[in-house]
Amino acid sequence: MPHSRPEPVSTEVPEPLPAPGWLSPDELAAWRTFSRMMAKLQWELDGHLQRTACLSFVEYHALAMLSERPDHTLRMSELADLTNASLSRLSHLVKRLELRGLVRREPDPDNGRFTHAILTEQGHATLVAAAPAHVAKVRELVIDAVSPSQLRQFAAGAERIIDRIDRSAGRCP
Amino acid sequence: MPHSRPEPVSTEVPEPLPAPGWLSPDELAAWRTFSRMMAKLQWELDGHLQRTACLSFVEYHALAMLSERPDHTLRMSELADLTNASLSRLSHLVKRLELRGLVRREPDPDNGRFTHAILTEQGHATLVAAAPAHVAKVRELVIDAVSPSQLRQFAAGAERIIDRIDRSAGRCP
DNA sequence: CAAGATTGATCTGTCAATCTTC
DNA sequence: GAAGATTGACAGATCAATCTTG
């Protein structure tokens, strides 16, 4: 019985508010809907990108982040942050992209600890080819699903959730 | 340059609206924030559950869905839908849960095509032990991060996004 | 043969070392 | 020694193929 209030004992007066730490029926329903949306959206966008461009969602975003830099270059750790991936995950991922010729890596000449990930011409072309269909999907499934003001609300809420996660991450329980 | 407007040619008058099919700067920012939130939230909840209960997010929800049935039983395909997992993924997953003694499977006596997944006592105990900390995290990171009315907005928006995904899934492009 | 479910091959992500450079 | 990055072993997800039952 997770996520739902413990059954009140028969003789007990039902409480007007959920027990502390649990979710009210409304909260539970909202969370489940939200959670379902996240799972489905990830799946749909990833599959669409995979079918239309042989790229995963993260791979696409790695290329996209690189393309927005004037020199098409980013340090691995910066790229990891921008793509919301662990450094380890990104390292494996970039290695695969490198094998496909979409990205290359070279050590930072100024500081040998850093590795630069650099978008290749082919990587750029792949991204440019993939982008329109992907962006259209995002618009169709998300942007156009809600009003502009709702979208702002979403973003504001998302921002606050991110803040809480970042606080939560560096915390001793 | 995906997700951003193509550079206007120097002599061109900048358009007041984004090119059709592309995202405005605000839309792009909102989408990125939203996308980042999804990635981080998944990671955080999954990691937390893993550390506190040796369960992944999907595993937890499989147990949770079963626990809400009076007979603690669900057909594999129903469970797959409720947990937003493919049938294949669920099959692998339930096999692992079965090896750990948290779930057992038996064919539906009425219709041999169906398989029943059934929560064991141990599975139930595991869930009950895991739930409080997990629910508290969900409350901390999501529910309490937004106002009740914002939460309703979120859920409503999520609902509409889900609808669009479901429409999109069964469509010929 | 269609629906429900499982399997196996393969690919990707995670975690815990490890390596390198400052 | 600490930060940035990589590696290898293992756990988990995906896809296509397969099996089974009605």
Tab-separated table of C-alpha atoms (C1' of nucleotides) in Angstrom:
chain	number	residue	atom	x	y	z
A	1	MET	CA	0.000	0.000	0.000
A	2	PRO	CA	2.588	2.523	-0.818
A	3	HIS	CA	1.511	5.930	-1.987
A	4	SER	CA	-1.858	5.633	-0.337
A	5	ARG	CA	-3.105	6.394	3.120
A	6	PRO	CA	-3.137	3.583	5.614
A	7	GLU	CA	-6.633	2.224	6.084
A	8	PRO	CA	-8.308	3.989	8.991
A	9	VAL	CA	-9.337	1.664	11.780
A	10	SER	CA	-13.107	1.177	11.622
A	11	THR	CA	-13.959	3.102	14.743
A	12	GLU	CA	-11.612	5.950	13.945
A	13	VAL	CA	-12.779	9.279	12.637
A	14	PRO	CA	-11.268	9.724	9.161
A	15	GLU	CA	-8.712	12.518	9.196
A	16	PRO	CA	-9.274	15.473	6.909
A	17	LEU	CA	-5.608	15.611	5.885
A	18	PRO	CA	-3.289	12.845	4.760
A	19	ALA	CA	-0.908	11.424	7.326
A	20	PRO	CA	2.338	13.373	7.302
A	21	GLY	CA	4.802	11.934	4.793
A	22	TRP	CA	2.119	10.336	2.656
A	23	LEU	CA	0.377	11.641	-0.409
A	24	SER	CA	-3.251	12.678	-0.625
A	25	PRO	CA	-5.293	10.992	-3.342
A	26	ASP	CA	-4.988	14.100	-5.498
A	27	GLU	CA	-1.263	14.318	-4.995
A	28	LEU	CA	-0.867	10.651	-5.751
A	29	ALA	CA	-2.905	10.895	-8.924
A	30	ALA	CA	-0.948	13.938	-10.062
A	31	TRP	CA	2.380	12.283	-9.370
A	32	ARG	CA	1.409	9.127	-11.207
A	33	THR	CA	0.217	11.049	-14.239
A	34	PHE	CA	3.354	13.097	-14.209
A	35	SER	CA	5.547	10.057	-13.849
A	36	ARG	CA	3.746	8.275	-16.660
A	37	MET	CA	4.163	11.282	-18.901
A	38	MET	CA	7.902	11.345	-18.276
A	39	ALA	CA	8.299	7.665	-19.087
A	40	LYS	CA	6.212	7.868	-22.240
A	41	LEU	CA	7.780	11.061	-23.484
A	42	GLN	CA	11.299	9.739	-23.067
A	43	TRP	CA	10.377	6.572	-24.862
A	44	GLU	CA	8.603	8.324	-27.704
A	45	LEU	CA	11.266	10.932	-28.379
A	46	ASP	CA	14.068	8.430	-28.085
A	47	GLY	CA	12.378	5.979	-30.418
A	48	HIS	CA	11.511	8.677	-32.930
A	49	LEU	CA	15.071	9.956	-33.003
A	50	GLN	CA	16.404	6.433	-33.265
A	51	ARG	CA	14.138	5.617	-36.206
A	52	THR	CA	14.629	8.878	-38.077
A	53	ALA	CA	18.293	9.539	-37.340
A	54	CYS	CA	19.904	6.552	-35.627
A	55	LEU	CA	20.557	8.736	-32.611
A	56	SER	CA	19.460	8.387	-29.024
A	57	PHE	CA	18.042	11.363	-27.192
A	58	VAL	CA	21.297	11.916	-25.283
A	59	GLU	CA	23.414	11.516	-28.385
A	60	TYR	CA	21.318	14.098	-30.178
A	61	HIS	CA	21.720	16.535	-27.330
A	62	ALA	CA	25.433	16.004	-27.132
A	63	LEU	CA	25.718	16.955	-30.805
A	64	ALA	CA	23.313	19.846	-30.283
A	65	MET	CA	25.266	21.317	-27.364
A	66	LEU	CA	28.495	21.110	-29.352
A	67	SER	CA	26.908	22.775	-32.367
A	68	GLU	CA	25.942	25.794	-30.316
A	69	ARG	CA	29.527	26.610	-29.478
A	70	PRO	CA	31.279	28.880	-31.954
A	71	ASP	CA	34.188	26.424	-32.168
A	72	HIS	CA	31.953	23.354	-31.929
A	73	THR	CA	33.969	22.309	-28.904
A	74	LEU	CA	33.246	21.538	-25.274
A	75	ARG	CA	35.150	19.956	-22.456
A	76	MET	CA	33.911	16.493	-21.567
A	77	SER	CA	32.807	17.525	-18.105
A	78	GLU	CA	30.927	20.541	-19.443
A	79	LEU	CA	29.233	18.386	-22.021
A	80	ALA	CA	28.316	15.862	-19.347
A	81	ASP	CA	26.628	18.554	-17.327
A	82	LEU	CA	24.780	20.031	-20.297
A	83	THR	CA	23.464	16.652	-21.356
A	84	ASN	CA	22.543	15.612	-17.808
A	85	ALA	CA	24.769	12.563	-18.071
A	86	SER	CA	27.436	11.230	-15.746
A	87	LEU	CA	30.982	11.722	-16.923
A	88	SER	CA	31.388	7.997	-17.223
A	89	ARG	CA	28.286	7.634	-19.326
A	90	LEU	CA	29.362	10.485	-21.530
A	91	SER	CA	32.801	9.012	-22.001
A	92	HIS	CA	31.366	5.749	-23.304
A	93	LEU	CA	28.865	7.640	-25.407
A	94	VAL	CA	31.412	9.955	-26.991
A	95	LYS	CA	33.630	7.008	-27.773
A	96	ARG	CA	30.776	5.505	-29.781
A	97	LEU	CA	30.088	8.808	-31.531
A	98	GLU	CA	33.789	9.033	-32.315
A	99	LEU	CA	33.750	5.572	-33.888
A	100	ARG	CA	30.883	6.758	-36.053
A	101	GLY	CA	32.884	9.827	-37.045
A	102	LEU	CA	30.414	12.325	-35.577
A	103	VAL	CA	32.738	13.704	-32.932
A	104	ARG	CA	36.443	13.671	-32.238
A	105	ARG	CA	38.385	14.133	-29.031
A	106	GLU	CA	41.667	15.829	-28.327
A	107	PRO	CA	43.391	16.876	-25.124
A	108	ASP	CA	43.251	20.561	-24.236
A	109	PRO	CA	46.663	21.957	-25.273
A	110	ASP	CA	46.518	24.473	-22.390
A	111	ASN	CA	45.647	21.969	-19.687
A	112	GLY	CA	46.305	18.299	-20.228
A	113	ARG	CA	43.684	17.229	-17.707
A	114	PHE	CA	40.889	18.400	-19.927
A	115	THR	CA	39.594	16.607	-22.986
A	116	HIS	CA	37.890	18.518	-25.761
A	117	ALA	CA	35.001	16.935	-27.579
A	118	ILE	CA	34.710	18.436	-31.040
A	119	LEU	CA	31.853	18.153	-33.491
A	120	THR	CA	33.007	16.910	-36.891
A	121	GLU	CA	31.577	18.049	-40.211
A	122	GLN	CA	29.777	14.756	-40.476
A	123	GLY	CA	28.446	15.113	-36.967
A	124	HIS	CA	27.155	18.540	-37.813
A	125	ALA	CA	25.514	17.260	-40.971
A	126	THR	CA	23.890	14.435	-39.043
A	127	LEU	CA	22.529	16.876	-36.518
A	128	VAL	CA	21.207	19.260	-39.148
A	129	ALA	CA	19.481	16.363	-40.855
A	130	ALA	CA	17.949	15.109	-37.623
A	131	ALA	CA	16.877	18.386	-36.093
A	132	PRO	CA	13.747	19.382	-38.026
A	133	ALA	CA	11.862	16.163	-37.410
A	134	HIS	CA	12.927	16.046	-33.787
A	135	VAL	CA	11.999	19.633	-33.072
A	136	ALA	CA	8.683	19.095	-34.786
A	137	LYS	CA	8.008	16.150	-32.493
A	138	VAL	CA	8.862	18.167	-29.427
A	139	ARG	CA	6.538	20.886	-30.586
A	140	GLU	CA	3.763	18.457	-31.403
A	141	LEU	CA	3.968	16.465	-28.178
A	142	VAL	CA	4.900	19.107	-25.644
A	143	ILE	CA	4.972	22.734	-26.716
A	144	ASP	CA	1.671	22.727	-28.547
A	145	ALA	CA	0.026	20.536	-25.924
A	146	VAL	CA	-0.109	23.370	-23.427
A	147	SER	CA	-0.738	27.102	-23.603
A	148	PRO	CA	2.210	29.506	-23.575
A	149	SER	CA	1.423	30.521	-20.007
A	150	GLN	CA	1.110	26.919	-18.939
A	151	LEU	CA	4.452	26.252	-20.557
A	152	ARG	CA	5.969	29.009	-18.470
A	153	GLN	CA	4.413	27.478	-15.371
A	154	PHE	CA	5.866	24.126	-16.307
A	155	ALA	CA	9.310	25.569	-16.729
A	156	ALA	CA	9.090	27.464	-13.454
A	157	GLY	CA	7.984	24.333	-11.643
A	158	ALA	CA	10.692	22.285	-13.298
A	159	GLU	CA	13.244	24.847	-12.177
A	160	ARG	CA	12.167	24.498	-8.567
A	161	ILE	CA	12.244	20.728	-8.758
A	162	ILE	CA	15.776	20.887	-10.154
A	163	ASP	CA	16.820	23.145	-7.285
A	164	ARG	CA	15.498	20.667	-4.784
A	165	ILE	CA	17.279	17.794	-6.458
A	166	ASP	CA	20.557	19.691	-6.424
A	167	ARG	CA	20.106	20.491	-2.745
A	168	SER	CA	19.134	16.895	-2.018
A	169	ALA	CA	22.194	15.547	-3.813
A	170	GLY	CA	24.757	17.175	-1.561
A	171	ARG	CA	23.089	16.395	1.751
A	172	CYS	CA	23.644	14.130	4.736
A	173	PRO	CA	20.454	12.352	5.791
B	1	MET	CA	21.990	24.638	-34.787
B	2	PRO	CA	19.008	22.586	-33.886
B	3	HIS	CA	16.405	24.031	-31.595
B	4	SER	CA	17.294	27.573	-32.552
B	5	ARG	CA	16.267	29.831	-35.381
B	6	PRO	CA	18.423	29.898	-38.464
B	7	GLU	CA	20.570	33.022	-38.558
B	8	PRO	CA	18.805	35.744	-40.477
B	9	VAL	CA	20.674	36.902	-43.558
B	10	SER	CA	22.285	40.259	-42.775
B	11	THR	CA	20.031	42.364	-44.998
B	12	GLU	CA	16.894	40.584	-43.921
B	13	VAL	CA	14.416	42.120	-41.506
B	14	PRO	CA	14.266	39.852	-38.460
B	15	GLU	CA	10.918	38.138	-38.212
B	16	PRO	CA	8.847	38.757	-35.110
B	17	LEU	CA	7.829	35.085	-34.853
B	18	PRO	CA	9.960	31.967	-35.010
B	19	ALA	CA	10.089	30.115	-38.289
B	20	PRO	CA	7.315	27.527	-38.430
B	21	GLY	CA	8.446	24.203	-36.984
B	22	TRP	CA	11.148	25.769	-34.854
B	23	LEU	CA	11.051	26.847	-31.248
B	24	SER	CA	11.120	30.387	-29.968
B	25	PRO	CA	13.849	31.208	-27.449
B	26	ASP	CA	11.298	30.990	-24.642
B	27	GLU	CA	9.949	27.691	-25.852
B	28	LEU	CA	13.438	26.323	-26.230
B	29	ALA	CA	14.439	27.417	-22.751
B	30	ALA	CA	11.284	25.939	-21.262
B	31	TRP	CA	11.782	22.648	-23.059
B	32	ARG	CA	15.390	22.360	-21.991
B	33	THR	CA	14.566	23.064	-18.371
B	34	PHE	CA	11.770	20.569	-18.511
B	35	SER	CA	13.945	17.971	-20.154
B	36	ARG	CA	16.708	18.513	-17.617
B	37	MET	CA	14.247	18.136	-14.783
B	38	MET	CA	13.033	14.806	-16.149
B	39	ALA	CA	16.547	13.450	-16.482
B	40	LYS	CA	17.601	14.565	-13.026
B	41	LEU	CA	14.437	13.425	-11.321
B	42	GLN	CA	14.625	9.961	-12.827
B	43	TRP	CA	18.230	9.662	-11.794
B	44	GLU	CA	17.668	10.910	-8.288
B	45	LEU	CA	14.631	8.777	-7.507
B	46	ASP	CA	16.161	5.700	-9.047
B	47	GLY	CA	19.402	6.139	-7.148
B	48	HIS	CA	17.627	6.836	-3.889
B	49	LEU	CA	15.454	3.748	-4.222
B	50	GLN	CA	18.466	1.680	-5.193
B	51	ARG	CA	20.447	2.815	-2.193
B	52	THR	CA	17.645	2.547	0.348
B	53	ALA	CA	15.854	-0.545	-0.924
B	54	CYS	CA	17.870	-2.244	-3.673
B	55	LEU	CA	15.010	-1.571	-6.049
B	56	SER	CA	14.911	0.363	-9.288
B	57	PHE	CA	12.125	2.833	-9.906
B	58	VAL	CA	10.315	0.411	-12.227
B	59	GLU	CA	10.749	-2.487	-9.863
B	60	TYR	CA	9.269	-0.451	-7.058
B	61	HIS	CA	6.285	0.462	-9.169
B	62	ALA	CA	5.715	-3.078	-10.276
B	63	LEU	CA	5.508	-4.133	-6.630
B	64	ALA	CA	3.347	-1.114	-5.843
B	65	MET	CA	0.842	-1.845	-8.605
B	66	LEU	CA	0.537	-5.448	-7.482
B	67	SER	CA	0.045	-4.417	-3.869
B	68	GLU	CA	-2.961	-2.314	-4.781
B	69	ARG	CA	-4.891	-5.274	-6.117
B	70	PRO	CA	-7.016	-7.111	-3.580
B	71	ASP	CA	-5.455	-10.406	-4.649
B	72	HIS	CA	-1.994	-8.909	-5.198
B	73	THR	CA	-2.173	-10.204	-8.736
B	74	LEU	CA	-1.996	-8.719	-12.199
B	75	ARG	CA	-1.603	-10.080	-15.688
B	76	MET	CA	1.832	-9.431	-17.166
B	77	SER	CA	0.444	-7.237	-19.914
B	78	GLU	CA	-1.623	-5.180	-17.473
B	79	LEU	CA	1.398	-4.743	-15.247
B	80	ALA	CA	3.473	-3.702	-18.230
B	81	ASP	CA	0.983	-0.984	-19.061
B	82	LEU	CA	0.696	0.248	-15.479
B	83	THR	CA	4.445	0.480	-15.109
B	84	ASN	CA	4.969	2.092	-18.519
B	85	ALA	CA	7.266	-0.730	-19.547
B	86	SER	CA	7.329	-2.885	-22.649
B	87	LEU	CA	6.143	-6.437	-22.172
B	88	SER	CA	9.616	-7.669	-22.965
B	89	ARG	CA	11.222	-5.421	-20.419
B	90	LEU	CA	8.681	-6.432	-17.820
B	91	SER	CA	9.227	-10.092	-18.509
B	92	HIS	CA	12.956	-9.797	-17.848
B	93	LEU	CA	12.282	-7.633	-14.838
B	94	VAL	CA	9.715	-9.955	-13.269
B	95	LYS	CA	12.030	-12.874	-13.803
B	96	ARG	CA	14.639	-11.093	-11.697
B	97	LEU	CA	12.081	-10.209	-9.017
B	98	GLU	CA	11.012	-13.836	-9.017
B	99	LEU	CA	14.596	-14.969	-8.459
B	100	ARG	CA	14.726	-12.616	-5.485
B	101	GLY	CA	11.492	-14.091	-4.156
B	102	LEU	CA	9.519	-10.839	-4.358
B	103	VAL	CA	7.053	-11.997	-6.978
B	104	ARG	CA	5.934	-15.283	-8.427
B	105	ARG	CA	4.326	-16.136	-11.722
B	106	GLU	CA	1.700	-18.650	-12.621
B	107	PRO	CA	-0.389	-19.193	-15.739
B	108	ASP	CA	-3.996	-18.039	-15.579
B	109	PRO	CA	-6.029	-21.239	-14.963
B	110	ASP	CA	-8.945	-19.811	-16.986
B	111	ASN	CA	-6.903	-18.808	-19.999
B	112	GLY	CA	-3.481	-20.311	-20.548
B	113	ARG	CA	-2.309	-17.410	-22.680
B	114	PHE	CA	-2.211	-15.115	-19.677
B	115	THR	CA	0.430	-15.114	-17.002
B	116	HIS	CA	-0.333	-13.854	-13.533
B	117	ALA	CA	2.311	-11.970	-11.632
B	118	ILE	CA	1.682	-12.316	-7.902
B	119	LEU	CA	3.249	-10.371	-5.068
B	120	THR	CA	4.764	-12.652	-2.435
B	121	GLU	CA	4.766	-11.954	1.286
B	122	GLN	CA	8.408	-11.061	1.025
B	123	GLY	CA	7.726	-8.777	-1.896
B	124	HIS	CA	5.040	-7.044	0.082
B	125	ALA	CA	7.338	-6.646	3.058
B	126	THR	CA	10.059	-5.207	0.826
B	127	LEU	CA	7.627	-2.705	-0.615
B	128	VAL	CA	6.286	-1.668	2.781
B	129	ALA	CA	9.831	-1.163	3.976
B	130	ALA	CA	10.772	0.887	0.914
B	131	ALA	CA	7.679	3.025	0.587
B	132	PRO	CA	8.017	5.632	3.346
B	133	ALA	CA	11.433	6.876	2.285
B	134	HIS	CA	10.493	6.844	-1.377
B	135	VAL	CA	7.227	8.685	-0.878
B	136	ALA	CA	9.007	11.204	1.308
B	137	LYS	CA	11.492	11.833	-1.512
B	138	VAL	CA	8.713	12.303	-4.021
B	139	ARG	CA	7.047	14.743	-1.692
B	140	GLU	CA	10.267	16.594	-1.005
B	141	LEU	CA	11.395	16.854	-4.614
B	142	VAL	CA	8.130	17.244	-6.469
B	143	ILE	CA	4.941	17.655	-4.485
B	144	ASP	CA	6.234	20.266	-2.070
B	145	ALA	CA	8.188	22.051	-4.782
B	146	VAL	CA	5.029	23.472	-6.343
B	147	SER	CA	1.755	24.806	-5.013
B	148	PRO	CA	-1.324	22.576	-5.015
B	149	SER	CA	-2.797	24.513	-7.911
B	150	GLN	CA	0.455	24.319	-9.843
B	151	LEU	CA	0.478	20.608	-9.191
B	152	ARG	CA	-2.978	20.345	-10.718
B	153	GLN	CA	-1.755	22.331	-13.717
B	154	PHE	CA	1.182	19.986	-14.050
B	155	ALA	CA	-1.045	16.958	-13.992
B	156	ALA	CA	-3.443	18.467	-16.484
B	157	GLY	CA	-0.598	19.322	-18.831
B	158	ALA	CA	0.923	15.894	-18.406
B	159	GLU	CA	-2.426	14.372	-19.284
B	160	ARG	CA	-2.562	16.303	-22.540
B	161	ILE	CA	0.998	15.346	-23.422
B	162	ILE	CA	0.174	11.697	-22.803
B	163	ASP	CA	-2.844	11.995	-25.095
B	164	ARG	CA	-0.687	13.394	-27.853
B	165	ILE	CA	1.870	10.644	-27.452
B	166	ASP	CA	-0.827	8.004	-27.655
B	167	ARG	CA	-2.203	9.627	-30.784
B	168	SER	CA	1.261	9.953	-32.257
B	169	ALA	CA	2.082	6.309	-31.584
B	170	GLY	CA	-0.657	4.878	-33.800
B	171	ARG	CA	-0.132	7.147	-36.774
B	172	CYS	CA	1.212	6.939	-40.290
B	173	PRO	CA	3.562	9.834	-41.064
C	1	DC	C1'	-3.207	-16.945	-37.216
C	2	DA	C1'	-3.460	-13.382	-33.542
C	3	DA	C1'	-2.575	-12.193	-28.754
C	4	DG	C1'	0.188	-12.869	-24.686
C	5	DA	C1'	4.463	-13.833	-23.105
C	6	DT	C1'	9.260	-15.305	-23.186
C	7	DT	C1'	14.004	-15.646	-24.891
C	8	DG	C1'	18.643	-14.464	-26.681
C	9	DA	C1'	21.753	-11.298	-28.832
C	10	DT	C1'	23.252	-6.952	-28.499
C	11	DC	C1'	23.746	-2.397	-26.901
C	12	DT	C1'	23.804	1.032	-23.248
C	13	DG	C1'	24.334	2.656	-18.483
C	14	DT	C1'	26.329	2.149	-13.828
C	15	DC	C1'	29.600	1.568	-10.404
C	16	DA	C1'	33.956	1.080	-8.731
C	17	DA	C1'	38.581	1.123	-9.844
C	18	DT	C1'	42.274	3.285	-12.447
C	19	DC	C1'	45.124	6.569	-14.901
C	20	DT	C1'	46.923	11.189	-15.823
C	21	DT	C1'	47.873	15.846	-15.165
C	22	DC	C1'	48.160	19.725	-12.372
D	1	DG	C1'	46.450	14.473	-3.581
D	2	DA	C1'	42.511	16.102	-6.084
D	3	DA	C1'	40.109	16.983	-10.488
D	4	DG	C1'	39.135	15.342	-15.104
D	5	DA	C1'	38.581	11.527	-17.711
D	6	DT	C1'	38.748	6.668	-19.013
D	7	DT	C1'	38.142	1.724	-18.457
D	8	DG	C1'	36.149	-2.921	-17.496
D	9	DA	C1'	32.874	-5.784	-15.435
D	10	DC	C1'	28.320	-6.272	-14.698
D	11	DA	C1'	23.295	-5.076	-14.585
D	12	DG	C1'	19.558	-3.662	-17.317
D	13	DA	C1'	16.906	-2.369	-21.718
D	14	DT	C1'	15.801	-3.127	-26.646
D	15	DC	C1'	14.670	-5.511	-30.655
D	16	DA	C1'	13.583	-9.202	-33.310
D	17	DA	C1'	12.594	-13.938	-33.220
D	18	DT	C1'	10.214	-17.513	-31.030
D	19	DC	C1'	6.974	-20.182	-28.444
D	20	DT	C1'	2.237	-21.191	-26.770
D	21	DT	C1'	-2.573	-20.971	-26.351
D	22	DG	C1'	-7.143	-19.952	-27.869
